Coordinates of C-alpha atoms and ligand atoms in Angstrom, one line a residue:
M1 CA 46.0 -29.0 3.6
T2 CA 46.1 -32.6 4.8
R3 CA 43.1 -34.6 3.7
V4 CA 41.7 -36.6 6.6
L5 CA 39.0 -39.2 5.9
T6 CA 37.0 -41.5 8.0
G7 CA 33.9 -43.7 7.7
I8 CA 31.3 -43.8 10.3
Q9 CA 29.4 -47.1 10.8
S10 CA 25.7 -46.4 10.4
S11 CA 24.6 -48.4 13.4
G12 CA 22.2 -45.7 14.8
K13 CA 22.2 -43.7 17.9
P14 CA 25.7 -43.4 19.2
H15 CA 26.4 -44.2 22.9
L16 CA 28.8 -42.7 25.4
G17 CA 31.6 -45.1 24.2
N18 CA 31.2 -43.9 20.6
V19 CA 31.2 -40.3 21.7
L20 CA 34.3 -40.5 23.8
G21 CA 36.2 -43.0 21.7
A22 CA 35.4 -41.9 18.1
I23 CA 33.2 -38.8 17.7
N24 CA 35.1 -36.4 20.0
P25 CA 38.6 -37.3 18.9
S26 CA 37.6 -37.0 15.2
I27 CA 35.9 -33.7 15.6
E28 CA 39.0 -32.4 17.5
L29 CA 41.1 -33.5 14.5
S30 CA 38.7 -31.7 12.1
K31 CA 39.2 -28.4 14.0
N32 CA 42.8 -28.2 13.0
S33 CA 42.9 -25.6 10.2
K34 CA 45.6 -27.5 8.4
N35 CA 43.2 -30.5 7.9
D36 CA 40.4 -30.9 5.4
S37 CA 38.1 -33.5 6.9
L38 CA 35.9 -35.9 5.0
F39 CA 33.5 -37.8 7.3
F40 CA 31.0 -40.1 5.7
I41 CA 28.2 -42.4 6.9
A42 CA 29.0 -45.9 5.6
D43 CA 25.5 -46.8 4.6
L44 CA 26.7 -49.1 1.8
H45 CA 28.7 -51.2 4.2
S46 CA 25.7 -51.4 6.5
L47 CA 23.7 -53.2 3.8
I48 CA 25.8 -56.3 4.6
N49 CA 23.8 -56.6 7.9
I50 CA 20.8 -54.3 7.6
K51 CA 18.3 -55.2 5.0
D52 CA 15.4 -53.1 6.3
S53 CA 15.5 -49.8 4.5
K54 CA 13.5 -47.9 7.1
K55 CA 16.0 -49.0 9.8
R56 CA 19.0 -48.0 7.6
N57 CA 17.6 -44.6 6.9
E58 CA 16.8 -44.0 10.6
N59 CA 20.3 -45.0 11.5
T60 CA 21.7 -42.6 8.9
L61 CA 19.7 -39.7 10.3
A62 CA 20.7 -40.6 13.9
V63 CA 24.4 -40.6 13.0
A64 CA 24.1 -37.3 11.1
A65 CA 22.2 -35.6 13.9
S66 CA 24.6 -36.8 16.6
W67 CA 27.8 -35.7 14.8
I68 CA 26.3 -32.3 14.1
A69 CA 25.0 -32.0 17.7
M70 CA 28.5 -32.8 19.0
G71 CA 29.9 -29.9 17.0
F72 CA 31.2 -31.2 13.7
D73 CA 31.5 -28.3 11.3
H74 CA 29.8 -29.7 8.2
E75 CA 30.2 -26.5 6.3
K76 CA 34.0 -26.2 6.6
N77 CA 34.4 -29.9 6.1
Y78 CA 32.7 -32.7 4.1
F79 CA 29.9 -34.7 5.5
Y80 CA 28.1 -37.2 3.3
R81 CA 26.4 -40.5 2.7
Q82 CA 28.7 -43.1 1.1
S83 CA 25.8 -44.4 -1.0
R84 CA 25.2 -41.0 -2.7
I85 CA 28.6 -41.0 -4.4
T86 CA 28.1 -44.0 -6.6
E87 CA 31.5 -43.6 -8.1
V88 CA 32.7 -45.5 -5.1
C89 CA 31.1 -48.7 -6.4
E90 CA 32.7 -48.4 -9.8
L91 CA 36.1 -47.8 -8.2
A92 CA 35.5 -50.8 -5.9
W93 CA 35.1 -53.0 -9.0
Y94 CA 38.4 -51.9 -10.5
L95 CA 40.1 -52.4 -7.1
N96 CA 38.6 -55.9 -6.8
C97 CA 40.6 -56.9 -9.9
F98 CA 43.8 -55.9 -8.1
T99 CA 43.0 -57.7 -4.9
P100 CA 44.5 -61.1 -4.4
Y101 CA 41.9 -63.6 -3.1
P102 CA 44.0 -64.7 -0.1
M103 CA 44.3 -61.2 1.1
L104 CA 40.5 -61.1 1.6
S105 CA 40.2 -64.6 3.0
N106 CA 42.8 -63.7 5.6
S107 CA 41.1 -60.5 6.7
H108 CA 39.8 -60.7 10.3
S109 CA 36.4 -59.2 9.4
F110 CA 35.8 -62.3 7.2
K111 CA 37.7 -64.9 9.1
D112 CA 36.0 -64.2 12.4
K113 CA 32.6 -65.1 10.8
S114 CA 33.7 -67.7 8.3
D115 CA 32.9 -70.8 10.5
N116 CA 29.5 -70.8 8.9
L117 CA 30.0 -69.8 5.3
S118 CA 26.4 -70.2 4.2
D119 CA 25.4 -67.4 6.7
I120 CA 27.6 -64.7 5.2
N121 CA 27.3 -62.8 2.0
S122 CA 30.0 -61.8 -0.5
G123 CA 29.5 -58.2 0.7
L124 CA 31.2 -59.2 3.9
F125 CA 34.0 -60.9 1.9
T126 CA 34.7 -57.8 -0.2
Y127 CA 34.1 -55.3 2.6
P128 CA 37.8 -54.3 2.7
V129 CA 37.7 -53.5 -1.0
L130 CA 34.8 -51.1 -0.7
M131 CA 36.6 -49.6 2.2
A132 CA 39.8 -49.2 0.0
A133 CA 37.6 -47.5 -2.6
D134 CA 36.1 -45.1 0.1
I135 CA 39.6 -44.0 1.0
L136 CA 41.4 -43.9 -2.4
L137 CA 38.5 -42.2 -4.2
Y138 CA 39.2 -39.0 -2.3
D139 CA 43.0 -38.9 -2.4
S140 CA 43.0 -39.4 1.4
E141 CA 46.2 -38.9 3.3
I142 CA 45.3 -39.7 6.9
V143 CA 42.6 -42.2 8.0
P144 CA 41.8 -42.1 11.7
V145 CA 40.4 -45.5 12.8
G146 CA 40.2 -47.8 15.7
K147 CA 42.7 -50.6 16.3
D148 CA 40.2 -53.1 14.7
Q149 CA 40.5 -51.4 11.4
K150 CA 44.3 -51.5 11.1
Q151 CA 44.3 -54.5 8.8
H152 CA 41.8 -52.9 6.5
L153 CA 44.1 -50.0 6.1
E154 CA 47.0 -52.3 5.3
I155 CA 44.9 -53.9 2.6
T156 CA 44.0 -50.5 1.2
R157 CA 47.7 -49.6 1.0
D158 CA 48.5 -52.9 -0.7
I159 CA 45.8 -52.6 -3.3
A160 CA 46.9 -49.0 -4.1
K161 CA 50.5 -50.0 -4.4
S162 CA 49.6 -52.8 -6.7
F163 CA 47.6 -50.5 -8.9
N164 CA 50.4 -47.9 -8.9
H165 CA 52.9 -50.6 -9.8
N166 CA 50.9 -51.6 -12.8
Y167 CA 49.9 -48.1 -14.1
G168 CA 52.3 -45.6 -12.6
D169 CA 51.4 -43.2 -9.8
T170 CA 47.7 -43.0 -9.6
F171 CA 46.7 -43.3 -5.9
I172 CA 48.0 -41.5 -2.9
I173 CA 49.1 -44.2 -0.3
P174 CA 47.1 -43.3 2.8
E175 CA 48.4 -43.6 6.4
S176 CA 46.3 -44.9 9.2
R177 CA 46.1 -42.9 12.4
I178 CA 45.4 -45.1 15.4
D179 CA 45.0 -43.0 18.5
K180 CA 46.7 -44.9 21.3
N181 CA 45.3 -42.6 24.0
V182 CA 41.7 -43.6 23.3
Q183 CA 40.9 -45.8 26.2
T184 CA 38.3 -48.5 26.1
I185 CA 35.1 -47.1 27.6
P186 CA 33.5 -49.5 30.1
G187 CA 29.8 -50.3 29.7
T188 CA 27.2 -50.8 32.4
D189 CA 28.5 -54.4 33.1
G190 CA 32.2 -53.4 33.0
R191 CA 33.0 -55.0 29.6
K192 CA 33.8 -52.7 26.7
M193 CA 30.7 -50.5 26.0
S194 CA 29.1 -52.0 22.8
K195 CA 25.7 -52.4 21.3
T196 CA 26.5 -56.1 21.0
Y197 CA 26.8 -56.5 24.8
E198 CA 23.7 -54.4 25.4
N199 CA 25.6 -52.5 28.1
T200 CA 25.5 -49.0 26.6
I201 CA 24.7 -45.6 28.0
D202 CA 22.9 -43.8 25.2
I203 CA 23.5 -40.1 25.8
F204 CA 21.0 -39.1 23.2
T205 CA 18.1 -41.2 24.4
D206 CA 15.1 -39.9 26.5
E207 CA 15.7 -39.3 30.2
K208 CA 13.7 -42.3 31.4
T209 CA 15.7 -44.8 29.3
L210 CA 19.0 -43.1 30.2
K211 CA 18.1 -43.4 33.9
K212 CA 17.2 -47.0 33.5
Q213 CA 20.6 -47.7 31.8
I214 CA 22.5 -46.0 34.5
M215 CA 20.6 -47.7 37.3
S216 CA 21.5 -51.0 35.7
I217 CA 25.3 -50.4 36.2
V218 CA 26.6 -53.5 37.9
T219 CA 28.3 -53.1 41.3
D220 CA 29.3 -55.3 44.2
S221 CA 26.8 -55.7 47.1
K222 CA 28.3 -53.3 49.7
G223 CA 25.8 -51.4 51.7
L224 CA 25.3 -47.7 52.2
K225 CA 27.5 -47.4 55.2
D226 CA 30.4 -49.5 53.9
K227 CA 33.6 -48.0 52.6
K228 CA 34.0 -48.7 48.9
D229 CA 36.8 -49.1 46.4
P230 CA 36.4 -46.5 43.6
D231 CA 38.8 -48.1 41.2
S232 CA 37.0 -51.4 40.9
C233 CA 33.6 -49.7 40.6
N234 CA 31.9 -49.4 37.2
I235 CA 30.0 -46.2 38.2
F236 CA 33.2 -44.5 39.3
N237 CA 35.1 -45.7 36.2
I238 CA 32.5 -44.2 33.9
F239 CA 32.1 -41.0 36.0
K240 CA 35.8 -40.2 36.0
L241 CA 35.9 -40.1 32.2
I242 CA 33.6 -37.1 31.9
A243 CA 33.6 -35.4 35.3
S244 CA 35.8 -32.4 36.3
K245 CA 38.9 -33.2 38.5
D246 CA 37.2 -31.7 41.5
D247 CA 34.1 -33.9 41.1
V248 CA 36.2 -37.0 40.6
E249 CA 38.1 -36.2 43.8
K250 CA 34.8 -35.7 45.6
M251 CA 33.3 -39.0 44.5
K252 CA 36.5 -40.8 45.3
N253 CA 36.5 -39.5 48.9
N254 CA 32.8 -40.3 49.3
Y255 CA 33.6 -43.9 48.3
L256 CA 36.6 -44.2 50.7
E257 CA 34.7 -42.7 53.6
G258 CA 31.6 -44.8 53.5
G259 CA 28.0 -43.5 54.0
Y260 CA 27.7 -43.0 50.3
G261 CA 25.7 -45.7 48.4
Y262 CA 25.9 -46.9 44.9
G263 CA 22.4 -45.3 44.4
H264 CA 23.9 -41.9 45.2
A265 CA 26.8 -42.5 42.8
K266 CA 24.4 -43.5 40.0
N267 CA 22.3 -40.4 40.6
N268 CA 25.4 -38.2 40.4
L269 CA 26.4 -39.8 37.2
L270 CA 22.9 -39.3 35.7
S271 CA 22.8 -35.6 36.7
L272 CA 26.3 -35.1 35.3
I273 CA 25.4 -36.6 31.9
L274 CA 22.1 -34.6 31.7
D275 CA 24.0 -31.5 32.6
L276 CA 27.1 -32.0 30.4
Y277 CA 25.2 -33.0 27.3
K278 CA 22.2 -30.7 27.8
E279 CA 22.7 -28.6 24.7
E280 CA 23.8 -31.6 22.5
R281 CA 20.7 -33.6 23.6
N282 CA 18.4 -30.7 22.7
L283 CA 20.1 -30.1 19.4
Y284 CA 19.9 -33.7 18.5
D285 CA 16.2 -33.8 19.2
E286 CA 15.7 -30.6 17.2
L287 CA 17.6 -31.9 14.2
L288 CA 15.7 -35.2 14.1
K289 CA 12.4 -33.4 14.1
N290 CA 13.3 -32.1 10.6
P291 CA 14.8 -34.9 8.5
D292 CA 14.6 -32.8 5.3
H293 CA 16.9 -30.2 6.8
L294 CA 19.4 -33.0 7.7
Y295 CA 19.2 -34.5 4.2
G296 CA 19.8 -31.0 2.8
I297 CA 23.0 -30.7 4.9
L298 CA 24.2 -34.1 3.6
E299 CA 23.4 -33.2 0.0
K300 CA 25.6 -30.1 0.2
G301 CA 28.4 -32.3 1.4
E302 CA 27.7 -34.8 -1.3
N303 CA 27.9 -32.2 -4.0
K304 CA 31.3 -31.2 -2.8
A305 CA 32.6 -34.7 -2.3
R306 CA 31.3 -35.8 -5.7
T307 CA 33.6 -33.3 -7.4
I308 CA 36.7 -34.9 -5.9
A309 CA 35.4 -38.4 -6.6
K310 CA 34.7 -37.7 -10.3
S311 CA 38.2 -36.3 -10.9
V312 CA 39.9 -39.2 -9.2
L313 CA 37.8 -41.7 -11.0
D314 CA 38.6 -40.1 -14.3
R315 CA 42.3 -40.4 -13.5
V316 CA 41.8 -44.1 -12.8
K317 CA 39.8 -44.8 -15.9
N318 CA 42.3 -43.0 -18.1
K319 CA 45.0 -45.3 -16.7
L320 CA 42.9 -48.3 -17.3
G321 CA 42.1 -47.3 -20.9
Y322 CA 38.3 -47.1 -20.4
Ligands
LIG401 N1 35.0 -50.2 8.5 C1 34.9 -49.0 9.3 C2 34.4 -49.4 10.7 O1 33.8 -50.4 10.9 C3 34.0 -48.0 8.7 C4 34.5 -47.5 7.4 C5 34.0 -47.8 6.2 C6 35.7 -46.7 7.2 N2 34.8 -47.2 5.2 C7 35.8 -46.6 5.8 C8 36.7 -46.2 8.1 C9 36.9 -45.8 5.3 C10 37.7 -45.5 7.5 C11 37.8 -45.3 6.1 O2 34.5 -48.6 11.7

């Protein structure tokens, strides 16, 4: 069995970009019977930005519901909250003491925000160390992440190697898996779909909001009768990522022939999303109606994950002489 681990940012209700770019590919990987998948909600990392406990818990539930609704098999695999396996904090401390200061001051996650040092907390600075602990605590072998996390994986490997160099083989050196096929999903304004840009299509939101988001997709000002260019149109570029080949062909021809307005295209996109994600949307709503059930699912995952964490931490403490 290959142990695959990844952390999910607990930033709340996932949008279409998250679903296509991260959730679906990770769930695909977890279906491989040779893989043992550990997916966790990074609710300790989120404390760096989110101080409101109600908000943080809502986000956790939304993430849990969406991954289960999208088909993650939480019984075969491991699904848990980072914060519930407190061993990770202890390991993070040990790892801190093997992390050279410049390695963290050069990390992008810190550097990008370091213009205004008084605005950031030390949690942001040591973010990569907690991430290393997330990974090393479970003897992870493969870590699927987005391009932006590549440097964090390199830091993890460096810390693990430095520890192993001092104390003999202790940690498994993990490999990152960066899926080059994952395209950037365009948002309603054509930039990368992201909460920061407020250009998301939230597939789990209520129909009215979803409609509003889709109607806000930016287009040029061509009229109903005009012939249109599908490839430069945001509606078409989103549609083609989820529609069947036939439907993509149809929409393309409609664009090229004229007599088909952007309003038509938006309505087609809306119907497609409602149809394609019908079951997932229902399941998501059902799951969120019963938070205790969701917490119960996570607790089961946490009990399994804790067993691994404890044995790895024991190994580390033995080496350190504690
Ligand atoms: N930093 C990751 C992100 O922003 C989330 C994360 C936290 C993670 N811990 C991890 C990813 C461990 C992989 C492994 O997406």
